[in-house]
Short mmCIF file of C-alpha atoms in Angstrom, two decimals:
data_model
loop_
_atom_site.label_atom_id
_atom_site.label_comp_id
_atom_site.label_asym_id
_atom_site.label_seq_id
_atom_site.Cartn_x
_atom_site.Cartn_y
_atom_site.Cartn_z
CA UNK A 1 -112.62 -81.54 -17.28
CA UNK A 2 -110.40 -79.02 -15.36
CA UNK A 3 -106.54 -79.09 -15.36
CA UNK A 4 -105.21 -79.75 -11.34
CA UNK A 5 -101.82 -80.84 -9.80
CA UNK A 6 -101.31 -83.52 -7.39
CA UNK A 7 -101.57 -82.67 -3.20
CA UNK A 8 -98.76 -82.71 -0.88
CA UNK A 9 -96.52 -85.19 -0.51
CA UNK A 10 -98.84 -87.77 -2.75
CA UNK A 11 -101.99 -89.52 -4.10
CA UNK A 12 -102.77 -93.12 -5.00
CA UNK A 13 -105.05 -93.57 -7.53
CA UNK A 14 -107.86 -96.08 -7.01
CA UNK A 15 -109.83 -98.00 -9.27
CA UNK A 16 -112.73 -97.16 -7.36
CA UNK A 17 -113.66 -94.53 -5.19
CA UNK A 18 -112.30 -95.71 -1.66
CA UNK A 19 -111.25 -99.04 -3.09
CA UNK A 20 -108.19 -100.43 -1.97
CA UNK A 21 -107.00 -101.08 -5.58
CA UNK A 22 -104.55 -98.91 -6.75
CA UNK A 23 -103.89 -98.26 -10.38
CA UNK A 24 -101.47 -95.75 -9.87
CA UNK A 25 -99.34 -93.51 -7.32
CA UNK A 26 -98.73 -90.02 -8.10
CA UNK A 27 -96.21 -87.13 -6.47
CA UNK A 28 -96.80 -83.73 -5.45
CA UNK A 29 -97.27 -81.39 -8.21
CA UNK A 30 -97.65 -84.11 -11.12
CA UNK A 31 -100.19 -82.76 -13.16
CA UNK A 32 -103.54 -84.07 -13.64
CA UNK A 33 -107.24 -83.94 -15.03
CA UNK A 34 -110.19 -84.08 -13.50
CA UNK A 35 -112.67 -86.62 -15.28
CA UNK A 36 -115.58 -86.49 -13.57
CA UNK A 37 -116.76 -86.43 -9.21
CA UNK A 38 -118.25 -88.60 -6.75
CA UNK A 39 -117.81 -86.29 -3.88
CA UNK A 40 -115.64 -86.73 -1.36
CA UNK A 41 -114.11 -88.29 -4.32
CA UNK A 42 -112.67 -87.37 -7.93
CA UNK A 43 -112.00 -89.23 -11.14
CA UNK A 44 -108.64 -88.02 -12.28
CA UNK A 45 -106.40 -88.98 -15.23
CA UNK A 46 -102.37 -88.55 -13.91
CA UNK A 47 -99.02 -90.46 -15.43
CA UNK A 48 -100.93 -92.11 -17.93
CA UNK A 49 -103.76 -93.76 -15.68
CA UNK A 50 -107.21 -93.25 -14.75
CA UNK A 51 -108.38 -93.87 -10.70
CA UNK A 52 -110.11 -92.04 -7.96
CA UNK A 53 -108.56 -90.02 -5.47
CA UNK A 54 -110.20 -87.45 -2.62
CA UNK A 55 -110.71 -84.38 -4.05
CA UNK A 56 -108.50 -82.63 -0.82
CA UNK A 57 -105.77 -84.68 -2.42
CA UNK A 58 -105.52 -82.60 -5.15
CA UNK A 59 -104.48 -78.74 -5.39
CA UNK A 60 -105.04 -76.11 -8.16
CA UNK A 61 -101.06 -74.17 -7.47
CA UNK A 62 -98.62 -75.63 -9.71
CA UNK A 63 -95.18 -75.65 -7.66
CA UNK A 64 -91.46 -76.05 -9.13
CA UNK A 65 -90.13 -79.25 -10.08
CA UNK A 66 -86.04 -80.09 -10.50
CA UNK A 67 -85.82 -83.13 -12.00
CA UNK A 68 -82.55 -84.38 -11.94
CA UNK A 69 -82.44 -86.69 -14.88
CA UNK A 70 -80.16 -89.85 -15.18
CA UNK A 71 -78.15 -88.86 -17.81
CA UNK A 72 -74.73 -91.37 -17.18
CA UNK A 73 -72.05 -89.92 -16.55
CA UNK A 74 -72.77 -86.44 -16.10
CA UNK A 75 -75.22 -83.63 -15.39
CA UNK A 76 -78.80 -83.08 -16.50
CA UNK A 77 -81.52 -81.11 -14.86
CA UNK A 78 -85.25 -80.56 -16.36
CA UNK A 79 -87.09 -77.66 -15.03
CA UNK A 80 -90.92 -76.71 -14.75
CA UNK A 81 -91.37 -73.45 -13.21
CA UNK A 82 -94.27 -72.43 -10.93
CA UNK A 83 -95.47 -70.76 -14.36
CA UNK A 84 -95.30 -73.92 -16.20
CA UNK A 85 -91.90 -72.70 -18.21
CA UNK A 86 -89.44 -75.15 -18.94
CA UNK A 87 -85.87 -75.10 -18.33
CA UNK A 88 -82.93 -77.18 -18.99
CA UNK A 89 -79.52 -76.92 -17.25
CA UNK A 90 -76.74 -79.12 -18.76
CA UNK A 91 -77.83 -82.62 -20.79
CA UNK A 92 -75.02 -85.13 -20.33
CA UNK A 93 -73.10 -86.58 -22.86
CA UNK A 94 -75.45 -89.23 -24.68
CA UNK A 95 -79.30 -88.97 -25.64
CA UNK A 96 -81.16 -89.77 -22.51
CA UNK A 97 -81.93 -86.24 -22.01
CA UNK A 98 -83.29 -86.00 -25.66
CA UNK A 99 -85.59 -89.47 -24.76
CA UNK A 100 -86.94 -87.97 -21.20
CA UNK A 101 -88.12 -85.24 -23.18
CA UNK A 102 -89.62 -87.32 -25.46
CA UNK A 103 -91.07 -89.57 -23.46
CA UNK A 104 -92.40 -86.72 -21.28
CA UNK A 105 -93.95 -84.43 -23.57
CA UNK A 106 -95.16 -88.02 -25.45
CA UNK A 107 -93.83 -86.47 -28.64
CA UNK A 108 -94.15 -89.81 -30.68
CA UNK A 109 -97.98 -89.31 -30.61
CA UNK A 110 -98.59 -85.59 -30.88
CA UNK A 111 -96.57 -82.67 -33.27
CA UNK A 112 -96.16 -80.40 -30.49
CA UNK A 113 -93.27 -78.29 -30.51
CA UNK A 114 -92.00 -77.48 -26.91
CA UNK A 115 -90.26 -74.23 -25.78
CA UNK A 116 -87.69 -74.18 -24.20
CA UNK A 117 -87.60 -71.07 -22.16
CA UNK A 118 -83.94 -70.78 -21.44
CA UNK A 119 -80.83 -73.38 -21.57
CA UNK A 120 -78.06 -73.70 -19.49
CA UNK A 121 -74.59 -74.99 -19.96
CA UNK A 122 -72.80 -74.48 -17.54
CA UNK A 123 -69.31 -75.24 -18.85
CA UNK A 124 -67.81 -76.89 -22.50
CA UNK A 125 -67.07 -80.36 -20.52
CA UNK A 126 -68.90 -82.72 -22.82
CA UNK A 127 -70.31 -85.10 -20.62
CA UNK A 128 -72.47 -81.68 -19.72
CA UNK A 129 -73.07 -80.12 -22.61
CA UNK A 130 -73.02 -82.74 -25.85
CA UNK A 131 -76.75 -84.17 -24.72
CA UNK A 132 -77.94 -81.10 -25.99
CA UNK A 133 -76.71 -81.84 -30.31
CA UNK A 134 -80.48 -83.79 -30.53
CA UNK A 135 -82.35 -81.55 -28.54
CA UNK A 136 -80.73 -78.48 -30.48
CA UNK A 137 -80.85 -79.54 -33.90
CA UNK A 138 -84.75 -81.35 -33.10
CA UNK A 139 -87.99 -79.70 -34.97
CA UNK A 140 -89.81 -80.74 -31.80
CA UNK A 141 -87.89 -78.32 -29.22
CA UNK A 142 -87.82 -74.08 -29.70
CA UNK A 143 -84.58 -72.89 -27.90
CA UNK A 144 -85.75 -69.16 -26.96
CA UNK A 145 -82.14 -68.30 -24.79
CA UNK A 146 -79.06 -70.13 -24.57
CA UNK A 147 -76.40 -69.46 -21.86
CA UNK A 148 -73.18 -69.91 -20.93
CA UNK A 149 -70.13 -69.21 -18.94
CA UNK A 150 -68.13 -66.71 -21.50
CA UNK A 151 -65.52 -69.45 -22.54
CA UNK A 152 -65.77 -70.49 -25.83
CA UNK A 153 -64.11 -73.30 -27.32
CA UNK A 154 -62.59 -73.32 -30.98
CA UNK A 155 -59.88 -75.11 -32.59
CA UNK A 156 -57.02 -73.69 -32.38
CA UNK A 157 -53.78 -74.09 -30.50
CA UNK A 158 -55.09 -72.45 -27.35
CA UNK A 159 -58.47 -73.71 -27.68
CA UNK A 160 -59.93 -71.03 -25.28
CA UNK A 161 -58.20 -68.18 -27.45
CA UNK A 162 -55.38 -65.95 -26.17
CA UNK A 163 -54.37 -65.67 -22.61
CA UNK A 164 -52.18 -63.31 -21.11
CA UNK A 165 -50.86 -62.13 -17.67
CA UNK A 166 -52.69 -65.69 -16.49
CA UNK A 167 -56.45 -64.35 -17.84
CA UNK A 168 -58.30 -65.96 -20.32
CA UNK A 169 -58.83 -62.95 -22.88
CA UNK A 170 -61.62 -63.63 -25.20
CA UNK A 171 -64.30 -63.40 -23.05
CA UNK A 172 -67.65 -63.74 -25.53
CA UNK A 173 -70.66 -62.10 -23.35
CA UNK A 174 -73.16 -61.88 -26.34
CA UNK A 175 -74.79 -63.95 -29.16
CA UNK A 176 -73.07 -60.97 -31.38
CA UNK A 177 -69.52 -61.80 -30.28
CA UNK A 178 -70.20 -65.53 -30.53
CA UNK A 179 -71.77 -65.62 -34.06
CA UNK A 180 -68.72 -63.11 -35.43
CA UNK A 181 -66.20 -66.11 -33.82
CA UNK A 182 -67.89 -68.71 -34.86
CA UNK A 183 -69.04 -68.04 -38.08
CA UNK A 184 -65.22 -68.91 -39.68
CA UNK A 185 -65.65 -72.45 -40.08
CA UNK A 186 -62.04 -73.16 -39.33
CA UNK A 187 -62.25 -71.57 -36.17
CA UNK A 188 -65.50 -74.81 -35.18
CA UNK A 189 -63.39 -77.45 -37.34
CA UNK A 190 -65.01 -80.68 -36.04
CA UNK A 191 -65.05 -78.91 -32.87
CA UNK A 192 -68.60 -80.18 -30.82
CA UNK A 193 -68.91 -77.58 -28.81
CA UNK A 194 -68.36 -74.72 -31.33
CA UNK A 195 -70.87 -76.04 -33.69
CA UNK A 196 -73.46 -76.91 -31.31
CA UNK A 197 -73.71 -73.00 -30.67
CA UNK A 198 -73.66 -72.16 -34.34
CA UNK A 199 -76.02 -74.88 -35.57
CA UNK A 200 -78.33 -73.48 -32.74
CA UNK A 201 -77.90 -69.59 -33.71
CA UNK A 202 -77.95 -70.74 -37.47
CA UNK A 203 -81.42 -72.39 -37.07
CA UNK A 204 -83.20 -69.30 -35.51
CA UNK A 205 -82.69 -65.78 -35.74
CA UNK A 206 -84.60 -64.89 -32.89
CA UNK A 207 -82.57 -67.39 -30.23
CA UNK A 208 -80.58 -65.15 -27.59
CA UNK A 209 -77.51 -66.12 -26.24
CA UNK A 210 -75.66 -65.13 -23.58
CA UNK A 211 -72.85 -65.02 -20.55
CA UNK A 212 -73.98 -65.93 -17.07
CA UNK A 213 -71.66 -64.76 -14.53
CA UNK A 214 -71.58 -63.36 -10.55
CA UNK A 215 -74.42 -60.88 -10.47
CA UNK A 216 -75.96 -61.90 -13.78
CA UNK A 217 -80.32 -61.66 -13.81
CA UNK A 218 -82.11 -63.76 -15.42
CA UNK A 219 -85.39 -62.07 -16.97
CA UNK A 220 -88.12 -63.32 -15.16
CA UNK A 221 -85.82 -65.15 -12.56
CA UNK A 222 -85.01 -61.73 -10.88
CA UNK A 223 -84.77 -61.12 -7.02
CA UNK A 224 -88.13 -60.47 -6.53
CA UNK A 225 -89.98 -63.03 -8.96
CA UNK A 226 -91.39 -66.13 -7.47
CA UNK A 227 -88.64 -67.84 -8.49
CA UNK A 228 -85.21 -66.30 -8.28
CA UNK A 229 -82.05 -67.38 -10.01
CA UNK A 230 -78.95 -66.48 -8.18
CA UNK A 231 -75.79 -66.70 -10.06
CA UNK A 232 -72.66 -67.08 -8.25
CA UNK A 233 -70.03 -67.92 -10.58
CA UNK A 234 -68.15 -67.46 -12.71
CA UNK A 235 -66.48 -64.20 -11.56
CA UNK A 236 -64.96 -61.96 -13.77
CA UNK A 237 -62.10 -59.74 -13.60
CA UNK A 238 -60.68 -56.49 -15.55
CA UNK A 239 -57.83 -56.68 -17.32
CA UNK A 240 -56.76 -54.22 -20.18
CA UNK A 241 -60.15 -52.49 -19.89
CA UNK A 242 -61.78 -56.21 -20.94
CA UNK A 243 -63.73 -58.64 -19.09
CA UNK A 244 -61.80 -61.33 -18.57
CA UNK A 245 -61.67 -64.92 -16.64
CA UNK A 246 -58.33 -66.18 -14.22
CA UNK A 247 -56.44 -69.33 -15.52
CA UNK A 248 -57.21 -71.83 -12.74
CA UNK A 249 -54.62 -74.80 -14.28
CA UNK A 250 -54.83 -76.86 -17.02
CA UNK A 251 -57.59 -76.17 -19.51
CA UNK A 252 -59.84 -78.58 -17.98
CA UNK A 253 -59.55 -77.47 -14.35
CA UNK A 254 -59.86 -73.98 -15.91
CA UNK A 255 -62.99 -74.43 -17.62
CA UNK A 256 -64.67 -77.06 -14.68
CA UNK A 257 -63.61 -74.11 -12.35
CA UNK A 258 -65.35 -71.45 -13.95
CA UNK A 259 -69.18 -73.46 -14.06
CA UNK A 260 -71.54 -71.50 -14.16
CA UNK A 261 -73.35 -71.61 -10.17
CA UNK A 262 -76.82 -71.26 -10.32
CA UNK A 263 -78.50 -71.02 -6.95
CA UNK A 264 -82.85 -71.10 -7.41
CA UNK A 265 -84.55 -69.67 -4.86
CA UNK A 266 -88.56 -69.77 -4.00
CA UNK A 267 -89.40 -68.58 -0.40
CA UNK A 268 -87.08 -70.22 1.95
CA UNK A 269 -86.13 -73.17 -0.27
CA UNK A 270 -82.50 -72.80 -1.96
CA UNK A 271 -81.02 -75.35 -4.24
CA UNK A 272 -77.97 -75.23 -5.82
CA UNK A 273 -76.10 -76.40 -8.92
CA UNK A 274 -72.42 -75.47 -8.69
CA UNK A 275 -71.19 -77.75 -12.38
CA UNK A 276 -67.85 -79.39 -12.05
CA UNK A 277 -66.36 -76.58 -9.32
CA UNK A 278 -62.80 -78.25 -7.91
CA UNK A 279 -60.14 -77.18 -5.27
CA UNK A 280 -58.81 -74.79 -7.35
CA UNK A 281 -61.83 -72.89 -8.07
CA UNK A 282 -63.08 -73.28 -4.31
CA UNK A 283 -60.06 -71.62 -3.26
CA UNK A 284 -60.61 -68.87 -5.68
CA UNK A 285 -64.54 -68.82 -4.49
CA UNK A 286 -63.38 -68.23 -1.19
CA UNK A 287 -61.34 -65.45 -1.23
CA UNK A 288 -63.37 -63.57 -3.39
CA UNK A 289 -66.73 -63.73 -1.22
CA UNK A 290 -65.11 -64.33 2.23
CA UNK A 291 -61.82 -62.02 1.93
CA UNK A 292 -60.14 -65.19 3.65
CA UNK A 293 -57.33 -67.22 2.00
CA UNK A 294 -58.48 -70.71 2.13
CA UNK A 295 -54.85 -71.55 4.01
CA UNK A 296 -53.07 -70.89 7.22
CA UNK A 297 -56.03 -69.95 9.46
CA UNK A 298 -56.58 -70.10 13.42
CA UNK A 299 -59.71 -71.10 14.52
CA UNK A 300 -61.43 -68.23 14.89
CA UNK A 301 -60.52 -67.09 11.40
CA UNK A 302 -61.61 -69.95 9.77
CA UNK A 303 -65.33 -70.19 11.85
CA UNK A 304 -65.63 -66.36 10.41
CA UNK A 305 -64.31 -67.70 6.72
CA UNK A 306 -67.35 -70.33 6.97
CA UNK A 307 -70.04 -68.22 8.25
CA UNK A 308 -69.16 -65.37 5.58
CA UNK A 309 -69.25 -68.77 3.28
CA UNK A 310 -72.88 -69.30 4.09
CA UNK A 311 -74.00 -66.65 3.95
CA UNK A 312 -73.56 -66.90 0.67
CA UNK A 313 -73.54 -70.50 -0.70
CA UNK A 314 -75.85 -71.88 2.14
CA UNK A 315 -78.24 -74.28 0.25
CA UNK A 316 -81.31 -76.98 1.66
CA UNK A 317 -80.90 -79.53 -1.61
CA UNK A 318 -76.87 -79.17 -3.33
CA UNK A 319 -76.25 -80.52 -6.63
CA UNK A 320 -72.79 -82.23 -5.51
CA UNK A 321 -70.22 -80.67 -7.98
CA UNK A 322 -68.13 -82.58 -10.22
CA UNK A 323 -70.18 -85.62 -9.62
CA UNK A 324 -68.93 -86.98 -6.70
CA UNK A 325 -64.68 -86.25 -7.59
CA UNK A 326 -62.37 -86.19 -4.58
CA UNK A 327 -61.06 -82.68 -6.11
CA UNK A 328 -62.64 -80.81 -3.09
CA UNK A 329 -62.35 -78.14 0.03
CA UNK A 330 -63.82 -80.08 2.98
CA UNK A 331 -64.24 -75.99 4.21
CA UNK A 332 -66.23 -75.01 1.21
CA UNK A 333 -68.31 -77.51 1.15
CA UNK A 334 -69.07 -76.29 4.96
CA UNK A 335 -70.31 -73.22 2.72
CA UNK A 336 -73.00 -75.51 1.26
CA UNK A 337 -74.40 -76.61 4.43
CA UNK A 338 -77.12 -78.97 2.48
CA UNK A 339 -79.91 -81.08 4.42
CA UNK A 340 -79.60 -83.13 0.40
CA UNK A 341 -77.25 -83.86 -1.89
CA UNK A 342 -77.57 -85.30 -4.66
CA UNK A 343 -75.12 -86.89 -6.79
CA UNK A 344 -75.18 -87.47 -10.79
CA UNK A 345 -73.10 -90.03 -12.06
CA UNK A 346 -73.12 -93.26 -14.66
CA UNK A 347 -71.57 -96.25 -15.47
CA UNK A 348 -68.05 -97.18 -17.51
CA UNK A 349 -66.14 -94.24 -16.71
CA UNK A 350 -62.72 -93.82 -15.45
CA UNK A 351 -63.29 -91.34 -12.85
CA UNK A 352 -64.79 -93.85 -10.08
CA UNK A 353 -67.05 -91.44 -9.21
CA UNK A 354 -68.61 -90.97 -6.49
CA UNK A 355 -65.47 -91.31 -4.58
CA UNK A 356 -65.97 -92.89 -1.19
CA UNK A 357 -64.31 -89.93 0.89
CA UNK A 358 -66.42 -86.97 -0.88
CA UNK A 359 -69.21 -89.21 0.52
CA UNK A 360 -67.76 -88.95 3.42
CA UNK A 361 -66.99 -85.65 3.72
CA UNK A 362 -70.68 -84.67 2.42
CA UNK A 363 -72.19 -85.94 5.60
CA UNK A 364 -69.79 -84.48 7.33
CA UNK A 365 -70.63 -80.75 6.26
CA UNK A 366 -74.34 -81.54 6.07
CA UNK A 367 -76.82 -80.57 8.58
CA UNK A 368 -79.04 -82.36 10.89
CA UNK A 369 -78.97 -85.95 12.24
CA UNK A 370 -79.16 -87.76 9.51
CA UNK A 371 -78.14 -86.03 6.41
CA UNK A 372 -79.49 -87.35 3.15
CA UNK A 373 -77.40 -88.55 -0.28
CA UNK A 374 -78.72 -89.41 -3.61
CA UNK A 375 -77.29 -90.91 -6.68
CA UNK A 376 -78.58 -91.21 -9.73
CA UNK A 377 -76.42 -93.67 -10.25
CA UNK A 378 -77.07 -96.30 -7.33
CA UNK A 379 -80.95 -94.96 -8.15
CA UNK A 380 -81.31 -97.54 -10.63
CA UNK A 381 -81.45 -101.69 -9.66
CA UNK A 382 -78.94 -103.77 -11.48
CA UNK A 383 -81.41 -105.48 -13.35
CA UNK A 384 -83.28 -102.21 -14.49
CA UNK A 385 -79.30 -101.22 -15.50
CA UNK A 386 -79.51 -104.18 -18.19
CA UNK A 387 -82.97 -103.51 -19.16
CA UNK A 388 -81.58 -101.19 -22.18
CA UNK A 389 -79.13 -102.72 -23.77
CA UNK A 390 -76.64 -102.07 -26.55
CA UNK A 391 -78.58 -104.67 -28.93
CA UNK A 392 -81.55 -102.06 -27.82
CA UNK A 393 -80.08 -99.63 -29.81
CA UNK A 394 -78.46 -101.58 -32.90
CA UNK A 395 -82.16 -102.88 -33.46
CA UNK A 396 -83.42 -99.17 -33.34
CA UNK A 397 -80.79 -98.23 -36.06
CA UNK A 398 -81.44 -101.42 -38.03
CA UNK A 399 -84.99 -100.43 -38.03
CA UNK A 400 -84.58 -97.04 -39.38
CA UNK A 401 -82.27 -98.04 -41.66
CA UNK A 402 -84.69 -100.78 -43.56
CA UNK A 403 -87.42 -97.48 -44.01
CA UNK A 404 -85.41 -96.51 -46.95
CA UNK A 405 -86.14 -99.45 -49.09
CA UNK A 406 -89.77 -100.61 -47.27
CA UNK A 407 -92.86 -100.59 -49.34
CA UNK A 408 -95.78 -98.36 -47.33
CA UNK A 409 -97.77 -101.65 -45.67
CA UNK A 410 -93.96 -102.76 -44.18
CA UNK A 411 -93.12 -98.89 -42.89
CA UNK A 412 -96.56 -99.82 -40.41
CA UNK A 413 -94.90 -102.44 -38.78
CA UNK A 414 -91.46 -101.00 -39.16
CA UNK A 415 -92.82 -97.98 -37.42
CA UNK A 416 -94.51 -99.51 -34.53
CA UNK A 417 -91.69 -101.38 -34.33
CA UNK A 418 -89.71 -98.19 -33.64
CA UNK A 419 -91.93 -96.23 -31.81
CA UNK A 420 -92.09 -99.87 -29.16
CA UNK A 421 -88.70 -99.78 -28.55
CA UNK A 422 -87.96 -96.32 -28.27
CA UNK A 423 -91.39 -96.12 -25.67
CA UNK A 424 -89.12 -98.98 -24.24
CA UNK A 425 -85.37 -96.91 -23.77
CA UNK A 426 -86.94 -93.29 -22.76
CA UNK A 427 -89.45 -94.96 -20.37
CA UNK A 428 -86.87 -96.98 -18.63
CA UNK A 429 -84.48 -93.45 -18.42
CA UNK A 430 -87.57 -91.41 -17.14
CA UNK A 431 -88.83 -93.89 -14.74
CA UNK A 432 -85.65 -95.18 -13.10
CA UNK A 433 -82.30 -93.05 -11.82
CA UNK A 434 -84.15 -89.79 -11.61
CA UNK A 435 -84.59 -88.06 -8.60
CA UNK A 436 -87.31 -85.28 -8.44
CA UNK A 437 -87.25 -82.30 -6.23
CA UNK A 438 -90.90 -80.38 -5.58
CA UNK A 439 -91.34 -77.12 -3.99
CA UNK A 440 -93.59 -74.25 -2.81
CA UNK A 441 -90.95 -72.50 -1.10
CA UNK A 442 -92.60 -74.43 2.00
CA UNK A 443 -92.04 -77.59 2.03
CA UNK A 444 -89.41 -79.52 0.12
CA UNK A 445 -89.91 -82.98 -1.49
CA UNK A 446 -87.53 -85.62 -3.34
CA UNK A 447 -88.37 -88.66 -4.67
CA UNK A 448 -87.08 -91.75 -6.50
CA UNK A 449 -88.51 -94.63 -8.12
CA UNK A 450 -88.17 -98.01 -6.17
CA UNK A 451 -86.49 -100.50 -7.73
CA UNK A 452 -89.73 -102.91 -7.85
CA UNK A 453 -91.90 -102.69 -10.68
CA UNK A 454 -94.57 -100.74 -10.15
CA UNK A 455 -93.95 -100.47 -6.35
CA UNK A 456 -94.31 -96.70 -6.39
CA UNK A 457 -91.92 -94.19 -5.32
CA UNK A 458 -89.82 -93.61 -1.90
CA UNK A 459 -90.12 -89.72 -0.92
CA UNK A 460 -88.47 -87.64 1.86
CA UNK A 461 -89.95 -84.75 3.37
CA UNK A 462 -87.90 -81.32 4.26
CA UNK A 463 -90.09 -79.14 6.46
CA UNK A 464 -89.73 -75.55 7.98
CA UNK A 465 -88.80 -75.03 11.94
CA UNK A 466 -90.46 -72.15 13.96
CA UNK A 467 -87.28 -70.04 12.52
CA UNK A 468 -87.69 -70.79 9.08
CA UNK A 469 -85.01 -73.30 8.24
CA UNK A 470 -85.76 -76.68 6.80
CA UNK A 471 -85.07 -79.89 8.44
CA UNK A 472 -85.29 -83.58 7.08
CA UNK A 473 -89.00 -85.23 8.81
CA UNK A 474 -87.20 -88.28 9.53
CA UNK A 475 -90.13 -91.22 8.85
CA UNK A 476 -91.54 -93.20 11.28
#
């Protein structure tokens, strides 16, 4: 039995070789073992089934995978690296994030406990960051480096610390200056954010933690590793002889503004997560990387603004910031240029996102014919929507709840009780809303389940021109 990935763009597995029966179908770069071989054929065991495939329809070159998790209303990305390193940039606000992971490293059947090479949040908004309390505070998950944008929440009247001459002025770069801030407990009061990063540098010693900003390198992740992350923003500023970040508006525009922007890079593919970025921000973005004010150009200024723009921010897949909000520059997100975007969003919020001109304007400043848009959000079927319901999780509590007073043969049933229905809510968040994003630097994939059960997944295929640029393989 030998360990393999799954061929490009995908594989259906039979239950015989070259029968038309198919038990499962598989996507580029899913992982999967190799049983036993009929040749032309293989008997492989992928996303929990066993069937045949052609052996050319696998490949032994593990490639990166950005799975872009449906989280509700907010951000969550899962990363496997070409190196088989996992990576997680922002969570969401709830626990879906915390039941994908369980539900893809099968954690209720196995006492693995799965590192987690380097975390990302890329501002305090807590519909990005609060997913994370579980996954933090879990015996199943080692955090190994956390980072973060430099602003750190506390309570106090100016919740970001002093600010003076329109800076933000407590810049905290290190897990050093963190821990000496945070460890005053009436500096976290019931603050989430505060004790999320002292909870996770109180549980181990050995966690790093630190500021991503314009320039910063990732160890590993450098320019000229196989896969390179290429942070934008924030950007910092001296003032006073410290490191310091520009007041942008009100708190919350301040701290959206300043997401980190992490651009990944592996041979010509770039994708890019720019947080919650807004006007104000984009404004500041652009004069600081195109020397243009983002106001009061002629033409010919402004086609120079854009092309010093992309230059820079020029991506194939975009992470669509802020989730969709109208709080935009129709010229910056020229900068982006994307072939994708995708969109991460949920249900009962006030914010009506994705708002139906920022759709508007993303096809507009896309390239190619037919520009593509995804949302995690439409990406699940109404009826899959109701599939998890509230009750869902009052039974789940219930259920843990009666352990405490359950003699040993009722904690069986009680158990497997548990363990059905919480197979039943992480499945369901895995399976449905996510959209997945393979790459070799070569070729670009996404996928999404269809609504259907077990119909499979819809896929889209980005593929290189004789100059090296990627272009959307429009199906026939």
């Amino acid at each position: 039995m030998s360990k393999m990935y799954i061929g490009y763009p995908q594989a259906s597995l039979a239950k015989e070789p070259g029968s038309e029966t198919i038990t499962k179908q598989a996507l580029w770069g899913d992982w999967c073992e190799v049983l036993e071989e009929n040749l032309p054929y293989v008997k492989i065991r992928c996303r929990g089934a066993e069937g045949w495939v052609k052996k050319t329809a696998i490949q032994s070159e593990q490639i990166l995978e950005i799975n872009f998790v449906d989280v509700g209303q907010g951000d969550g990305c899962f990363i496997v690296t070409p190196d088989d390193k996992f990576i997680l940039i922002d969570a969401g606000e709830g626990d879906n994030m915390y039941h994908f992971l369980n539900w893809r490293f099968n954690l209720r059947y196995n006492t693995k406990t799965i590192p987690i090479e380097h975390l990302i949040i890329s501002h305090s908004d807590t519909d990005h960051y609060k997913g994370f309390g579980r996954i933090v505070n879990s015996s199943r998950f080692e955090i190994q480096h956390i980072h973060h944008n430099g602003i750190i929440e506390r309570k106090a009247s100016s919740i970001f610390g002093p600010v003076q001459d329109n800076y933000l002025m407590d810049i905290r770069t290190n897990r050093e200056q963190i821990y000496e801030l945070l460890k005053i407990s009436s500096n976290r009061g019931d603050k989430f954010f505060p004790n999320l990063l002292f909870d996770a540098m109180e549980k181990s010693a050995s966690m790093k933690m630190s500021m991503l900003e314009k320039g910063s390198t990732i160890l590993g992740y450098g320019p000229t590793d196989k896969v390179h992350f290429n942070i934008l923003g924030p950007v910092t500023e001296q003032s006073q002889g410290k490191k310091v970040l520009r007041v942008l508006g009100s708190p919350g525009e301040t701290k959206n503004g300043h997401s980190v922007i992490v651009q990944l890079k592996i041979g010509n593919a770039k994708i890019l997560l720019g947080g919650d970025l807004n006007d104000a921000s984009e404004e500041y973005l652009t004069e600081h990387y195109t020397g243009y004010s983002a106001h009061g150009l002629n033409e010919i200024e402004r086609e120079d603004m854009i092309k010093k723009g992309r230059a820079v921010f020029e991506s194939d897949v975009l992470k669509s910031c802020h989730h969709g909000s109208h709080k935009f520059m129709d010229d910056f997100l020229s900068f982006f240029n994307p072939i994708a975007t995708i969109i991460s969003s949920g249900d009962n919020e006030t914010h009506t996102h994705p708002r139906p001109d920022t759709l508007g304007a993303i096809g507009k400043h896309s390239r190619g014919k037919r520009p593509l848009i995804f949302s995690t959000e439409l990406a699940r079927s109404a009826k899959e929507k109701l599939n998890i319901t509230d009750k869902d999780y009052a039974q789940l509590y219930l259920l843990n709840e009666s352990k405490k007073a359950a003699s040993p043969d009722e904690l069986i049933a009680i158990n497997e009780k548990i363990n059905n229905l919480r197979y039943k809510i992480e499945r369901t968040i895995a399976v449905y809303g996510m959209i997945t994003v393979r790459t070799d630097g070569k070729k670009i994939l996404i996928a999404q389940k269809k609504e259907a059960k077990d119909a499979g997944f819809i896929y889209y295929e980005l593929l290189l021109d004789t100059e090296g640029k990627f272009y959307f393989k429009q199906p026939k």
